[in-house]
mmCIF file of C-alpha atoms and ligand atoms in Angstrom:
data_model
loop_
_atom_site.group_PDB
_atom_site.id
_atom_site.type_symbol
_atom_site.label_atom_id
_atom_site.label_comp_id
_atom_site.label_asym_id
_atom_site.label_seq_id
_atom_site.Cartn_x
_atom_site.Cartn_y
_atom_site.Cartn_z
ATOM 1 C CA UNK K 1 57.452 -0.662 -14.129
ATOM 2 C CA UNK K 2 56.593 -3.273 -16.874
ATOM 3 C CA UNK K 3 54.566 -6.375 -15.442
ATOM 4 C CA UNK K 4 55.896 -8.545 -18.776
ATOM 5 C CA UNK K 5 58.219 -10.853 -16.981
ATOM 6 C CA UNK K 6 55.753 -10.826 -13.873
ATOM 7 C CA UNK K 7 54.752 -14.865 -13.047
ATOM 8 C CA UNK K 8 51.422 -15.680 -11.743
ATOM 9 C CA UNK K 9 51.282 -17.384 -8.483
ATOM 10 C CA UNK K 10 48.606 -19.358 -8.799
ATOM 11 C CA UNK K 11 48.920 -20.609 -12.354
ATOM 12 C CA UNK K 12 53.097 -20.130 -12.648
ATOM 13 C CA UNK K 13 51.990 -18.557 -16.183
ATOM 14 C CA UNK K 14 53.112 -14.745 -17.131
ATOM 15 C CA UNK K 15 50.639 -12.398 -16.055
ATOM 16 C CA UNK K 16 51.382 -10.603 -19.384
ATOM 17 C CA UNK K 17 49.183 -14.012 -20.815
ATOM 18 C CA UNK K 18 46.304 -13.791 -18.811
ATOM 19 C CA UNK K 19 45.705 -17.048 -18.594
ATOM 20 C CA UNK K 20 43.848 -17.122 -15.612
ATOM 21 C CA UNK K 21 41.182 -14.719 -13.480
ATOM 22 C CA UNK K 22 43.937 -14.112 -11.090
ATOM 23 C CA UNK K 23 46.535 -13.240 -14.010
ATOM 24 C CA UNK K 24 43.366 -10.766 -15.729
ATOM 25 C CA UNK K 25 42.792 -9.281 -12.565
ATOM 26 C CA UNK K 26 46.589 -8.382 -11.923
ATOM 27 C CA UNK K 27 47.080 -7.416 -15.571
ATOM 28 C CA UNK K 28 43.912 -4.588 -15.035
ATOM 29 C CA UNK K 29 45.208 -3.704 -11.787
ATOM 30 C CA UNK K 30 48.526 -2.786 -13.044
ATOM 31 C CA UNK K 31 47.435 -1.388 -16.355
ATOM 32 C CA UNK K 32 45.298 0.993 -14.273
ATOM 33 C CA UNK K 33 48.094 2.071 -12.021
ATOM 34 C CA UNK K 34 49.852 3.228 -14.960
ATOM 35 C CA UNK K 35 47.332 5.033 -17.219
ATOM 36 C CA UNK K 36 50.303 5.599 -19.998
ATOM 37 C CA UNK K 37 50.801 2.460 -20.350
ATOM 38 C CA UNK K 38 47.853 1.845 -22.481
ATOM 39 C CA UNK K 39 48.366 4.435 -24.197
ATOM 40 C CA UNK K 40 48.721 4.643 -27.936
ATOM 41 C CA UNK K 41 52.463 5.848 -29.276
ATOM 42 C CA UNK K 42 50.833 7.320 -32.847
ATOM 43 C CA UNK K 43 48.849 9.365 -30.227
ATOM 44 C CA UNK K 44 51.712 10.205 -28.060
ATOM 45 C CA UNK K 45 53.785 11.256 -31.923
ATOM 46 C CA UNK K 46 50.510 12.934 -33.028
ATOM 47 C CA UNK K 47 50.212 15.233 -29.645
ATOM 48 C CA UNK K 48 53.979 16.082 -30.001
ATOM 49 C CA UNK K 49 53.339 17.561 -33.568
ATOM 50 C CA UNK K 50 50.256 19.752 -32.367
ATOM 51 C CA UNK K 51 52.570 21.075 -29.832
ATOM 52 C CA UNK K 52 55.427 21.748 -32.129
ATOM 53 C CA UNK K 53 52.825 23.584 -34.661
ATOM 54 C CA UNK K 54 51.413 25.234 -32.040
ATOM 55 C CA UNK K 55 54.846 27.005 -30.676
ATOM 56 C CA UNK K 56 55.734 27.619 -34.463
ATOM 57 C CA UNK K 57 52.397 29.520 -34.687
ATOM 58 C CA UNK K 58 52.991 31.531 -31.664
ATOM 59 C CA UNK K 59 56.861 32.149 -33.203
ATOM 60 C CA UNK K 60 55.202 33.267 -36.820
ATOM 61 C CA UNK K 61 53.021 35.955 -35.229
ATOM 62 C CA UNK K 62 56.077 37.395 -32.675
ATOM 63 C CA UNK K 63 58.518 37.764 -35.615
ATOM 64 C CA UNK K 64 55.956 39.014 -38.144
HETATM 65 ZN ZN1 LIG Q 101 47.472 -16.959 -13.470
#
């Protein structure tokens, strides 16, 4: 659930902008209801390769 195209009621502004306390404090709420939202892609790529290495390593010492 993306809150991008979410409109604030009390400043008609997207919450996405933050352009008011009520926007901010929607934005946080939200952003903490989905902790993977915040969460960096490079790390998400990165964490993927250690896992991949990791199951080749395990591989390497069953064949050999
Ligand atoms: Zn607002």
């Amino acid at each position: 659930m993306t809150y991008d195209r979410l409109v604030c009621a009390n400043c008609a502004a997207p919450v996405s902008e933050g352009r008011c306390p009520v926007c901010r404090a929607n934005r946080e709420r939200l952003q903490q209801e989905s902790p993977f939202a915040g969460l960096n892609p490079t790390a998400l790529i990165a964490l993927l390769a250690v896992l991949i290495a990791a199951v080749a390593l395990v591989a390497a010492h069953q064949t050999a």
